[in-house]
Short mmCIF file of N, CA and C in Angstrom, two decimals:
data_model
loop_
_atom_site.label_atom_id
_atom_site.label_comp_id
_atom_site.label_asym_id
_atom_site.label_seq_id
_atom_site.Cartn_x
_atom_site.Cartn_y
_atom_site.Cartn_z
N MET A 295 -13.15 -22.51 -21.59
CA MET A 295 -13.25 -21.06 -21.55
C MET A 295 -12.15 -20.50 -20.65
N LYS A 296 -11.50 -19.45 -21.11
CA LYS A 296 -10.47 -18.76 -20.33
C LYS A 296 -11.13 -17.75 -19.41
N ARG A 297 -10.60 -17.66 -18.19
CA ARG A 297 -11.22 -16.81 -17.16
C ARG A 297 -10.24 -15.73 -16.68
N ILE A 298 -10.66 -14.48 -16.82
CA ILE A 298 -9.87 -13.32 -16.41
C ILE A 298 -10.43 -12.80 -15.09
N VAL A 299 -9.52 -12.39 -14.21
CA VAL A 299 -9.91 -11.63 -13.02
C VAL A 299 -9.16 -10.31 -13.10
N ILE A 300 -9.91 -9.22 -12.98
CA ILE A 300 -9.34 -7.88 -13.05
C ILE A 300 -9.20 -7.32 -11.64
N PHE A 301 -8.04 -6.73 -11.36
CA PHE A 301 -7.82 -6.00 -10.11
C PHE A 301 -7.82 -4.51 -10.46
N ALA A 302 -8.61 -3.72 -9.75
CA ALA A 302 -8.69 -2.28 -10.00
C ALA A 302 -8.83 -1.54 -8.68
N SER A 303 -8.32 -0.32 -8.63
CA SER A 303 -8.41 0.49 -7.41
C SER A 303 -9.22 1.77 -7.59
N GLY A 304 -9.58 2.10 -8.83
CA GLY A 304 -10.17 3.42 -9.06
C GLY A 304 -11.46 3.41 -9.82
N SER A 305 -11.50 4.24 -10.86
CA SER A 305 -12.75 4.46 -11.59
C SER A 305 -13.19 3.24 -12.40
N GLY A 306 -12.23 2.47 -12.87
CA GLY A 306 -12.57 1.26 -13.59
C GLY A 306 -12.84 1.43 -15.07
N SER A 307 -12.36 2.51 -15.68
CA SER A 307 -12.61 2.69 -17.11
C SER A 307 -11.93 1.60 -17.94
N ASN A 308 -10.71 1.22 -17.56
CA ASN A 308 -10.05 0.13 -18.28
C ASN A 308 -10.74 -1.19 -18.03
N ALA A 309 -11.19 -1.41 -16.80
CA ALA A 309 -11.92 -2.65 -16.49
C ALA A 309 -13.19 -2.73 -17.34
N GLU A 310 -13.93 -1.63 -17.42
CA GLU A 310 -15.15 -1.62 -18.23
C GLU A 310 -14.83 -1.89 -19.70
N ASN A 311 -13.78 -1.30 -20.20
CA ASN A 311 -13.39 -1.51 -21.59
C ASN A 311 -13.06 -2.98 -21.85
N ILE A 312 -12.36 -3.61 -20.93
CA ILE A 312 -12.01 -5.03 -21.06
C ILE A 312 -13.27 -5.89 -20.99
N ILE A 313 -14.13 -5.61 -20.03
CA ILE A 313 -15.39 -6.36 -19.89
C ILE A 313 -16.21 -6.25 -21.18
N SER A 314 -16.33 -5.05 -21.71
CA SER A 314 -17.10 -4.83 -22.94
C SER A 314 -16.49 -5.56 -24.13
N PHE A 315 -15.17 -5.54 -24.21
CA PHE A 315 -14.47 -6.19 -25.32
C PHE A 315 -14.76 -7.69 -25.35
N PHE A 316 -14.77 -8.32 -24.16
CA PHE A 316 -14.93 -9.78 -24.09
C PHE A 316 -16.39 -10.21 -23.92
N ARG A 317 -17.30 -9.29 -23.83
CA ARG A 317 -18.71 -9.61 -23.59
C ARG A 317 -19.27 -10.62 -24.59
N ASP A 318 -18.97 -10.47 -25.85
CA ASP A 318 -19.52 -11.35 -26.88
C ASP A 318 -18.50 -12.35 -27.43
N LYS A 319 -17.46 -12.60 -26.66
CA LYS A 319 -16.43 -13.56 -27.09
C LYS A 319 -16.63 -14.84 -26.27
N PRO A 320 -17.06 -15.92 -26.91
CA PRO A 320 -17.42 -17.12 -26.16
C PRO A 320 -16.26 -17.86 -25.49
N LYS A 321 -15.04 -17.56 -25.89
CA LYS A 321 -13.90 -18.30 -25.34
C LYS A 321 -13.24 -17.63 -24.14
N VAL A 322 -13.68 -16.41 -23.80
CA VAL A 322 -13.08 -15.66 -22.69
C VAL A 322 -14.19 -14.99 -21.90
N THR A 323 -14.03 -15.00 -20.57
CA THR A 323 -14.98 -14.28 -19.72
C THR A 323 -14.23 -13.56 -18.61
N VAL A 324 -14.77 -12.42 -18.18
CA VAL A 324 -14.27 -11.76 -16.98
C VAL A 324 -15.04 -12.37 -15.82
N ALA A 325 -14.36 -13.22 -15.06
CA ALA A 325 -15.00 -13.97 -13.99
C ALA A 325 -15.34 -13.07 -12.80
N ALA A 326 -14.50 -12.07 -12.55
CA ALA A 326 -14.73 -11.17 -11.41
C ALA A 326 -13.79 -9.97 -11.50
N VAL A 327 -14.16 -8.95 -10.76
CA VAL A 327 -13.29 -7.79 -10.55
C VAL A 327 -13.07 -7.68 -9.05
N LEU A 328 -11.81 -7.50 -8.67
CA LEU A 328 -11.45 -7.35 -7.26
C LEU A 328 -10.90 -5.96 -7.03
N THR A 329 -11.25 -5.37 -5.89
CA THR A 329 -10.74 -4.04 -5.56
C THR A 329 -10.33 -3.97 -4.10
N ASN A 330 -9.39 -3.10 -3.83
CA ASN A 330 -8.92 -2.86 -2.48
C ASN A 330 -9.50 -1.56 -1.90
N LYS A 331 -10.47 -0.98 -2.58
CA LYS A 331 -11.11 0.26 -2.10
C LYS A 331 -12.61 0.09 -2.08
N LYS A 332 -13.20 0.26 -0.89
CA LYS A 332 -14.65 0.11 -0.76
C LYS A 332 -15.42 1.13 -1.58
N SER A 333 -14.81 2.29 -1.81
CA SER A 333 -15.50 3.37 -2.53
C SER A 333 -15.09 3.47 -4.00
N ALA A 334 -14.37 2.48 -4.51
CA ALA A 334 -13.91 2.53 -5.91
C ALA A 334 -15.09 2.55 -6.87
N LYS A 335 -15.03 3.45 -7.83
CA LYS A 335 -16.10 3.57 -8.84
C LYS A 335 -16.23 2.31 -9.69
N VAL A 336 -15.17 1.51 -9.74
CA VAL A 336 -15.24 0.27 -10.51
C VAL A 336 -16.36 -0.64 -9.99
N LEU A 337 -16.68 -0.55 -8.71
CA LEU A 337 -17.76 -1.37 -8.15
C LEU A 337 -19.11 -1.00 -8.77
N GLU A 338 -19.34 0.30 -8.97
CA GLU A 338 -20.58 0.75 -9.62
C GLU A 338 -20.62 0.28 -11.08
N ARG A 339 -19.50 0.37 -11.77
CA ARG A 339 -19.44 -0.08 -13.16
C ARG A 339 -19.78 -1.57 -13.25
N CYS A 340 -19.20 -2.36 -12.36
CA CYS A 340 -19.44 -3.81 -12.38
C CYS A 340 -20.90 -4.13 -12.09
N ASP A 341 -21.50 -3.40 -11.17
CA ASP A 341 -22.91 -3.61 -10.86
C ASP A 341 -23.76 -3.35 -12.10
N ARG A 342 -23.46 -2.25 -12.78
CA ARG A 342 -24.20 -1.90 -14.00
C ARG A 342 -23.98 -2.92 -15.11
N LEU A 343 -22.76 -3.48 -15.19
CA LEU A 343 -22.43 -4.42 -16.26
C LEU A 343 -22.76 -5.87 -15.91
N GLY A 344 -23.19 -6.11 -14.68
CA GLY A 344 -23.53 -7.47 -14.26
C GLY A 344 -22.33 -8.38 -14.07
N VAL A 345 -21.21 -7.81 -13.67
CA VAL A 345 -19.99 -8.58 -13.42
C VAL A 345 -19.76 -8.65 -11.91
N PRO A 346 -19.52 -9.83 -11.36
CA PRO A 346 -19.27 -9.93 -9.92
C PRO A 346 -18.04 -9.11 -9.52
N ALA A 347 -18.17 -8.35 -8.45
CA ALA A 347 -17.07 -7.52 -7.95
C ALA A 347 -16.96 -7.70 -6.45
N PHE A 348 -15.72 -7.73 -5.96
CA PHE A 348 -15.48 -8.01 -4.56
C PHE A 348 -14.41 -7.08 -4.01
N TYR A 349 -14.61 -6.67 -2.77
CA TYR A 349 -13.62 -5.86 -2.04
C TYR A 349 -12.81 -6.79 -1.13
N PHE A 350 -11.53 -6.49 -1.01
CA PHE A 350 -10.69 -7.18 -0.02
C PHE A 350 -9.84 -6.14 0.69
N ASN A 351 -9.47 -6.45 1.93
CA ASN A 351 -8.63 -5.53 2.70
C ASN A 351 -7.16 -5.96 2.62
N LYS A 352 -6.31 -5.14 3.19
CA LYS A 352 -4.87 -5.37 3.11
C LYS A 352 -4.46 -6.69 3.76
N SER A 353 -5.08 -7.02 4.88
CA SER A 353 -4.75 -8.26 5.57
C SER A 353 -5.07 -9.49 4.72
N ALA A 354 -6.23 -9.49 4.08
CA ALA A 354 -6.61 -10.62 3.22
C ALA A 354 -5.66 -10.76 2.03
N PHE A 355 -5.09 -9.64 1.62
CA PHE A 355 -4.22 -9.62 0.45
C PHE A 355 -2.78 -9.98 0.78
N LYS A 356 -2.26 -9.37 1.85
CA LYS A 356 -0.83 -9.49 2.14
C LYS A 356 -0.49 -10.48 3.24
N ASP A 357 -1.40 -10.68 4.19
CA ASP A 357 -1.06 -11.48 5.37
C ASP A 357 -1.69 -12.86 5.39
N SER A 358 -2.41 -13.22 4.36
CA SER A 358 -3.05 -14.53 4.32
C SER A 358 -3.13 -15.01 2.87
N ASP A 359 -3.68 -16.19 2.70
CA ASP A 359 -3.88 -16.73 1.36
C ASP A 359 -5.33 -16.59 0.92
N ALA A 360 -6.09 -15.70 1.57
CA ALA A 360 -7.52 -15.57 1.25
C ALA A 360 -7.75 -15.19 -0.21
N VAL A 361 -7.04 -14.20 -0.71
CA VAL A 361 -7.22 -13.78 -2.10
C VAL A 361 -6.73 -14.88 -3.04
N LEU A 362 -5.62 -15.52 -2.69
CA LEU A 362 -5.11 -16.63 -3.50
C LEU A 362 -6.14 -17.75 -3.62
N HIS A 363 -6.74 -18.15 -2.50
CA HIS A 363 -7.76 -19.20 -2.52
C HIS A 363 -8.98 -18.78 -3.34
N PHE A 364 -9.35 -17.51 -3.23
CA PHE A 364 -10.47 -16.98 -4.01
C PHE A 364 -10.19 -17.10 -5.51
N LEU A 365 -8.98 -16.72 -5.91
CA LEU A 365 -8.59 -16.79 -7.32
C LEU A 365 -8.58 -18.23 -7.82
N HIS A 366 -8.06 -19.14 -7.00
CA HIS A 366 -8.07 -20.56 -7.39
C HIS A 366 -9.50 -21.06 -7.52
N GLY A 367 -10.38 -20.62 -6.64
CA GLY A 367 -11.79 -21.02 -6.69
C GLY A 367 -12.49 -20.55 -7.95
N LEU A 368 -12.01 -19.48 -8.54
CA LEU A 368 -12.57 -18.97 -9.79
C LEU A 368 -11.95 -19.62 -11.03
N ASN A 369 -10.97 -20.50 -10.82
CA ASN A 369 -10.23 -21.12 -11.94
C ASN A 369 -9.63 -20.05 -12.85
N THR A 370 -8.94 -19.11 -12.23
CA THR A 370 -8.38 -17.96 -12.93
C THR A 370 -7.25 -18.36 -13.88
N ASP A 371 -7.37 -17.91 -15.12
CA ASP A 371 -6.32 -18.14 -16.12
C ASP A 371 -5.37 -16.95 -16.24
N LEU A 372 -5.90 -15.73 -16.02
CA LEU A 372 -5.08 -14.53 -16.17
C LEU A 372 -5.58 -13.46 -15.21
N ILE A 373 -4.65 -12.84 -14.49
CA ILE A 373 -4.97 -11.72 -13.61
C ILE A 373 -4.51 -10.45 -14.33
N VAL A 374 -5.43 -9.50 -14.45
CA VAL A 374 -5.16 -8.26 -15.17
C VAL A 374 -5.24 -7.10 -14.18
N LEU A 375 -4.13 -6.40 -14.01
CA LEU A 375 -4.12 -5.21 -13.16
C LEU A 375 -4.48 -4.02 -14.03
N ALA A 376 -5.57 -3.35 -13.69
CA ALA A 376 -6.06 -2.21 -14.47
C ALA A 376 -6.26 -1.04 -13.52
N GLY A 377 -5.18 -0.33 -13.23
CA GLY A 377 -5.27 0.75 -12.27
C GLY A 377 -5.26 0.25 -10.85
N PHE A 378 -4.56 -0.83 -10.60
CA PHE A 378 -4.43 -1.39 -9.26
C PHE A 378 -3.09 -0.96 -8.71
N LEU A 379 -3.07 -0.36 -7.51
CA LEU A 379 -1.88 0.32 -7.04
C LEU A 379 -1.04 -0.43 -6.01
N TRP A 380 -1.56 -1.50 -5.45
CA TRP A 380 -0.77 -2.24 -4.46
C TRP A 380 0.22 -3.18 -5.13
N LYS A 381 1.35 -3.36 -4.47
CA LYS A 381 2.34 -4.33 -4.93
C LYS A 381 1.78 -5.74 -4.73
N ILE A 382 1.95 -6.58 -5.72
CA ILE A 382 1.41 -7.95 -5.67
C ILE A 382 2.32 -8.80 -4.78
N PRO A 383 1.72 -9.49 -3.80
CA PRO A 383 2.54 -10.31 -2.89
C PRO A 383 3.10 -11.55 -3.57
N SER A 384 4.18 -12.07 -3.02
CA SER A 384 4.88 -13.19 -3.63
C SER A 384 4.02 -14.45 -3.73
N ASN A 385 3.08 -14.65 -2.81
CA ASN A 385 2.27 -15.86 -2.90
C ASN A 385 1.44 -15.87 -4.19
N LEU A 386 0.98 -14.71 -4.64
CA LEU A 386 0.23 -14.64 -5.90
C LEU A 386 1.17 -14.77 -7.11
N ILE A 387 2.31 -14.12 -7.04
CA ILE A 387 3.28 -14.19 -8.14
C ILE A 387 3.74 -15.64 -8.33
N ASP A 388 4.00 -16.32 -7.23
CA ASP A 388 4.45 -17.72 -7.31
C ASP A 388 3.36 -18.64 -7.83
N ALA A 389 2.11 -18.38 -7.45
CA ALA A 389 0.99 -19.24 -7.86
C ALA A 389 0.56 -19.00 -9.30
N PHE A 390 0.85 -17.80 -9.83
CA PHE A 390 0.43 -17.45 -11.19
C PHE A 390 1.62 -16.91 -11.99
N PRO A 391 2.64 -17.75 -12.21
CA PRO A 391 3.82 -17.25 -12.95
C PRO A 391 3.45 -16.89 -14.40
N ASN A 392 3.83 -15.69 -14.79
CA ASN A 392 3.52 -15.16 -16.13
C ASN A 392 2.03 -15.22 -16.43
N LYS A 393 1.22 -15.07 -15.40
CA LYS A 393 -0.24 -15.04 -15.54
C LYS A 393 -0.82 -13.79 -14.88
N ILE A 394 0.05 -12.85 -14.52
CA ILE A 394 -0.38 -11.56 -13.96
C ILE A 394 0.24 -10.48 -14.83
N ILE A 395 -0.63 -9.61 -15.38
CA ILE A 395 -0.12 -8.53 -16.23
C ILE A 395 -0.61 -7.19 -15.71
N ASN A 396 0.12 -6.16 -16.06
CA ASN A 396 -0.20 -4.80 -15.65
C ASN A 396 -0.06 -3.88 -16.87
N ILE A 397 -0.78 -2.76 -16.80
CA ILE A 397 -0.60 -1.73 -17.81
C ILE A 397 -0.06 -0.50 -17.10
N HIS A 398 0.97 0.10 -17.68
CA HIS A 398 1.61 1.29 -17.08
C HIS A 398 1.50 2.44 -18.08
N PRO A 399 1.18 3.66 -17.59
CA PRO A 399 0.94 4.79 -18.50
C PRO A 399 2.21 5.53 -18.93
N ALA A 400 3.23 4.77 -19.30
CA ALA A 400 4.47 5.35 -19.82
C ALA A 400 5.24 4.25 -20.53
N LEU A 401 6.29 4.65 -21.19
CA LEU A 401 7.15 3.70 -21.89
C LEU A 401 8.25 3.23 -20.94
N LEU A 402 7.97 2.15 -20.24
CA LEU A 402 8.96 1.62 -19.31
C LEU A 402 10.23 1.25 -20.07
N PRO A 403 11.39 1.38 -19.47
CA PRO A 403 11.61 1.54 -18.04
C PRO A 403 11.51 2.97 -17.52
N LYS A 404 11.27 3.94 -18.40
CA LYS A 404 11.11 5.32 -17.93
C LYS A 404 9.82 5.47 -17.13
N TYR A 405 9.89 6.28 -16.09
CA TYR A 405 8.72 6.71 -15.31
C TYR A 405 7.96 5.56 -14.66
N GLY A 406 8.69 4.56 -14.22
CA GLY A 406 8.09 3.45 -13.49
C GLY A 406 8.54 3.47 -12.04
N GLY A 407 8.02 2.53 -11.28
CA GLY A 407 8.42 2.37 -9.89
C GLY A 407 7.35 2.84 -8.92
N LYS A 408 7.64 2.64 -7.66
CA LYS A 408 6.68 2.97 -6.61
C LYS A 408 6.31 4.45 -6.67
N GLY A 409 5.03 4.72 -6.59
CA GLY A 409 4.54 6.10 -6.60
C GLY A 409 4.35 6.71 -7.97
N MET A 410 4.76 5.98 -9.01
CA MET A 410 4.62 6.50 -10.37
C MET A 410 3.38 5.88 -11.01
N TYR A 411 2.29 6.62 -10.96
CA TYR A 411 1.03 6.18 -11.55
C TYR A 411 0.21 7.40 -11.92
N GLY A 412 -0.72 7.19 -12.86
CA GLY A 412 -1.68 8.23 -13.23
C GLY A 412 -1.04 9.55 -13.59
N ASP A 413 -1.63 10.63 -13.06
CA ASP A 413 -1.17 11.98 -13.41
C ASP A 413 0.25 12.27 -12.94
N ARG A 414 0.74 11.53 -11.96
CA ARG A 414 2.14 11.72 -11.53
C ARG A 414 3.08 11.41 -12.69
N VAL A 415 2.76 10.36 -13.44
CA VAL A 415 3.58 9.99 -14.59
C VAL A 415 3.47 11.07 -15.67
N HIS A 416 2.25 11.48 -15.97
CA HIS A 416 2.04 12.48 -17.03
C HIS A 416 2.70 13.81 -16.68
N GLN A 417 2.65 14.18 -15.40
CA GLN A 417 3.30 15.42 -14.95
C GLN A 417 4.82 15.33 -15.15
N ALA A 418 5.40 14.20 -14.80
CA ALA A 418 6.84 14.02 -14.98
C ALA A 418 7.22 14.07 -16.45
N ILE A 419 6.40 13.51 -17.30
CA ILE A 419 6.66 13.54 -18.75
C ILE A 419 6.62 14.98 -19.25
N LYS A 420 5.64 15.74 -18.80
CA LYS A 420 5.52 17.15 -19.18
C LYS A 420 6.73 17.95 -18.68
N GLU A 421 7.06 17.77 -17.40
CA GLU A 421 8.18 18.52 -16.80
C GLU A 421 9.51 18.21 -17.48
N ASN A 422 9.68 16.98 -17.93
CA ASN A 422 10.94 16.58 -18.57
C ASN A 422 10.95 16.82 -20.07
N LYS A 423 9.88 17.47 -20.56
CA LYS A 423 9.79 17.85 -21.97
C LYS A 423 10.00 16.66 -22.92
N GLU A 424 9.42 15.53 -22.56
CA GLU A 424 9.49 14.34 -23.42
C GLU A 424 8.73 14.62 -24.71
N VAL A 425 9.19 14.05 -25.81
CA VAL A 425 8.52 14.24 -27.09
C VAL A 425 7.57 13.08 -27.41
N GLU A 426 7.63 12.02 -26.60
CA GLU A 426 6.70 10.92 -26.76
C GLU A 426 6.46 10.25 -25.41
N THR A 427 5.33 9.59 -25.34
CA THR A 427 4.99 8.76 -24.19
C THR A 427 4.18 7.60 -24.73
N GLY A 428 3.55 6.87 -23.86
CA GLY A 428 2.76 5.74 -24.33
C GLY A 428 2.33 4.84 -23.21
N ILE A 429 2.15 3.58 -23.57
CA ILE A 429 1.75 2.57 -22.59
C ILE A 429 2.71 1.40 -22.67
N THR A 430 2.82 0.71 -21.55
CA THR A 430 3.57 -0.53 -21.48
C THR A 430 2.70 -1.57 -20.79
N ILE A 431 2.51 -2.69 -21.45
CA ILE A 431 1.84 -3.84 -20.84
C ILE A 431 2.95 -4.83 -20.52
N HIS A 432 3.00 -5.26 -19.26
CA HIS A 432 4.11 -6.10 -18.83
C HIS A 432 3.65 -7.15 -17.82
N TYR A 433 4.46 -8.19 -17.71
CA TYR A 433 4.22 -9.19 -16.67
C TYR A 433 4.58 -8.58 -15.32
N VAL A 434 3.93 -9.05 -14.29
CA VAL A 434 4.18 -8.56 -12.94
C VAL A 434 5.17 -9.50 -12.25
N ASN A 435 6.17 -8.89 -11.63
CA ASN A 435 7.09 -9.65 -10.79
C ASN A 435 7.11 -9.00 -9.41
N GLU A 436 8.12 -9.30 -8.62
CA GLU A 436 8.16 -8.82 -7.24
C GLU A 436 8.48 -7.33 -7.11
N ASN A 437 8.86 -6.67 -8.19
CA ASN A 437 9.19 -5.24 -8.15
C ASN A 437 8.21 -4.44 -9.00
N TYR A 438 7.92 -3.22 -8.55
CA TYR A 438 7.04 -2.34 -9.32
C TYR A 438 7.59 -2.11 -10.73
N ASP A 439 6.78 -2.42 -11.74
CA ASP A 439 7.04 -2.04 -13.13
C ASP A 439 8.34 -2.59 -13.71
N GLU A 440 8.81 -3.73 -13.19
CA GLU A 440 10.06 -4.29 -13.70
C GLU A 440 9.90 -5.62 -14.40
N GLY A 441 8.66 -6.12 -14.52
CA GLY A 441 8.44 -7.39 -15.20
C GLY A 441 8.69 -7.27 -16.70
N ALA A 442 8.85 -8.41 -17.34
CA ALA A 442 9.14 -8.46 -18.78
C ALA A 442 8.05 -7.72 -19.57
N ILE A 443 8.49 -6.93 -20.52
CA ILE A 443 7.57 -6.15 -21.35
C ILE A 443 6.93 -7.05 -22.40
N ILE A 444 5.60 -6.94 -22.50
CA ILE A 444 4.82 -7.70 -23.47
C ILE A 444 4.54 -6.85 -24.70
N PHE A 445 4.21 -5.57 -24.47
CA PHE A 445 3.76 -4.70 -25.55
C PHE A 445 3.94 -3.24 -25.16
N GLN A 446 4.31 -2.42 -26.13
CA GLN A 446 4.34 -0.96 -25.94
C GLN A 446 3.70 -0.28 -27.15
N ALA A 447 3.04 0.84 -26.89
CA ALA A 447 2.52 1.70 -27.96
C ALA A 447 2.87 3.13 -27.60
N LYS A 448 3.16 3.93 -28.61
CA LYS A 448 3.64 5.30 -28.40
C LYS A 448 2.66 6.33 -28.95
N THR A 449 2.76 7.53 -28.37
CA THR A 449 2.05 8.68 -28.88
C THR A 449 2.95 9.90 -28.70
N ALA A 450 2.81 10.87 -29.60
CA ALA A 450 3.62 12.09 -29.53
C ALA A 450 3.12 12.98 -28.40
N VAL A 451 4.04 13.70 -27.80
CA VAL A 451 3.72 14.72 -26.81
C VAL A 451 4.13 16.06 -27.42
N GLU A 452 3.14 16.92 -27.60
CA GLU A 452 3.40 18.25 -28.16
C GLU A 452 3.73 19.21 -27.01
N THR A 453 4.49 20.26 -27.31
CA THR A 453 4.84 21.23 -26.26
C THR A 453 3.60 21.91 -25.70
N SER A 454 2.53 21.97 -26.48
CA SER A 454 1.28 22.60 -26.02
C SER A 454 0.42 21.66 -25.17
N ASP A 455 0.76 20.37 -25.10
CA ASP A 455 -0.03 19.41 -24.32
C ASP A 455 0.12 19.68 -22.83
N ASP A 456 -1.01 19.69 -22.13
CA ASP A 456 -0.96 19.75 -20.68
C ASP A 456 -1.12 18.33 -20.13
N VAL A 457 -1.11 18.19 -18.82
CA VAL A 457 -1.20 16.88 -18.19
C VAL A 457 -2.49 16.16 -18.61
N ASP A 458 -3.60 16.88 -18.67
CA ASP A 458 -4.87 16.26 -19.06
C ASP A 458 -4.83 15.76 -20.51
N THR A 459 -4.23 16.53 -21.39
CA THR A 459 -4.13 16.12 -22.80
C THR A 459 -3.26 14.87 -22.93
N ILE A 460 -2.16 14.86 -22.21
CA ILE A 460 -1.28 13.68 -22.22
C ILE A 460 -2.05 12.47 -21.70
N ALA A 461 -2.78 12.65 -20.61
CA ALA A 461 -3.57 11.56 -20.04
C ALA A 461 -4.59 11.03 -21.04
N GLN A 462 -5.25 11.92 -21.75
CA GLN A 462 -6.25 11.50 -22.75
C GLN A 462 -5.60 10.67 -23.86
N LYS A 463 -4.43 11.10 -24.32
CA LYS A 463 -3.73 10.35 -25.37
C LYS A 463 -3.35 8.96 -24.89
N VAL A 464 -2.88 8.89 -23.66
CA VAL A 464 -2.48 7.60 -23.08
C VAL A 464 -3.70 6.70 -22.88
N HIS A 465 -4.80 7.27 -22.38
CA HIS A 465 -6.03 6.47 -22.20
C HIS A 465 -6.50 5.88 -23.52
N GLN A 466 -6.41 6.64 -24.59
CA GLN A 466 -6.83 6.12 -25.90
C GLN A 466 -6.00 4.90 -26.29
N LEU A 467 -4.70 4.97 -26.03
CA LEU A 467 -3.84 3.81 -26.31
C LEU A 467 -4.23 2.62 -25.43
N GLU A 468 -4.52 2.88 -24.16
CA GLU A 468 -4.93 1.81 -23.25
C GLU A 468 -6.19 1.12 -23.77
N TYR A 469 -7.20 1.92 -24.09
CA TYR A 469 -8.48 1.37 -24.53
C TYR A 469 -8.34 0.59 -25.84
N GLU A 470 -7.50 1.07 -26.72
CA GLU A 470 -7.31 0.42 -28.02
C GLU A 470 -6.55 -0.90 -27.89
N HIS A 471 -5.49 -0.91 -27.09
CA HIS A 471 -4.56 -2.04 -27.12
C HIS A 471 -4.70 -3.06 -26.00
N PHE A 472 -5.11 -2.64 -24.80
CA PHE A 472 -5.09 -3.56 -23.66
C PHE A 472 -5.95 -4.80 -23.90
N PRO A 473 -7.21 -4.67 -24.32
CA PRO A 473 -8.01 -5.88 -24.54
C PRO A 473 -7.44 -6.80 -25.62
N LYS A 474 -6.88 -6.21 -26.66
CA LYS A 474 -6.32 -7.01 -27.76
C LYS A 474 -5.10 -7.81 -27.30
N VAL A 475 -4.26 -7.20 -26.47
CA VAL A 475 -3.09 -7.90 -25.93
C VAL A 475 -3.54 -9.03 -25.01
N ILE A 476 -4.55 -8.77 -24.18
CA ILE A 476 -5.09 -9.81 -23.31
C ILE A 476 -5.60 -10.98 -24.15
N GLU A 477 -6.35 -10.67 -25.18
CA GLU A 477 -6.91 -11.71 -26.05
C GLU A 477 -5.79 -12.56 -26.67
N LYS A 478 -4.74 -11.89 -27.12
CA LYS A 478 -3.62 -12.60 -27.73
C LYS A 478 -2.93 -13.51 -26.71
N LEU A 479 -2.77 -13.03 -25.49
CA LEU A 479 -2.13 -13.83 -24.45
C LEU A 479 -2.94 -15.08 -24.12
N LEU A 480 -4.24 -14.99 -24.25
CA LEU A 480 -5.12 -16.11 -23.91
C LEU A 480 -5.34 -17.08 -25.06
N SER A 481 -4.88 -16.73 -26.26
CA SER A 481 -5.16 -17.61 -27.41
C SER A 481 -4.10 -18.69 -27.55
#
C-alpha cells in the first residue's frame, strides 16, 4: 500500500478532497496530515474524517530532523503540499527526492515565488488583465515554485471576474485534478 502524508496550513479543503478521493482505494492511504498552525481548520476536518493529524513548530521542522524521522516512521511514499506555506528544508528534499509535490494556483512560472499564494495570486492575475489562469502541480525543490512541472490545467479569466470568481475557478481545477495526478504518480 502506498502512503501519502499531506502538509497543510489552512482550511484543508484540498486535503479533505484528497482524503475523500482515496478513502475507498485499497492501494493508497492518507497516513497523516501535518500542519504548522495550531488553529488550522484542517485539524477539524481530519478529526471529522478520522485521519491522524499532527502539529509541528518551526524548530521541529527547520532546526532538527524531528519531522523527517516522523515521516520515515510512517513509511511515507509521497508528501503532498496542499496549501502549505513554509519552504521545505533541504533535509526533507534530500530524503524524499521527487517524492514531494505542491499545487500552485497559477500557471507557473508566472505568479510564483515567495509570498505568492492564495488571493495574492488571483489579485495579481486580475490586475494584470490575464485572459487565463489555472493550476500547476510540480515537484518541490529548494526554491519556491521552481520544481519540475508535473501537470497544468487552465481556465479562462473573464474581464467581469473578480478575485473570488477567479479563486472559485482555480479551486474547481484543484479539486478535479490534484487527486488524479497523485494517483497517477503512485501507480
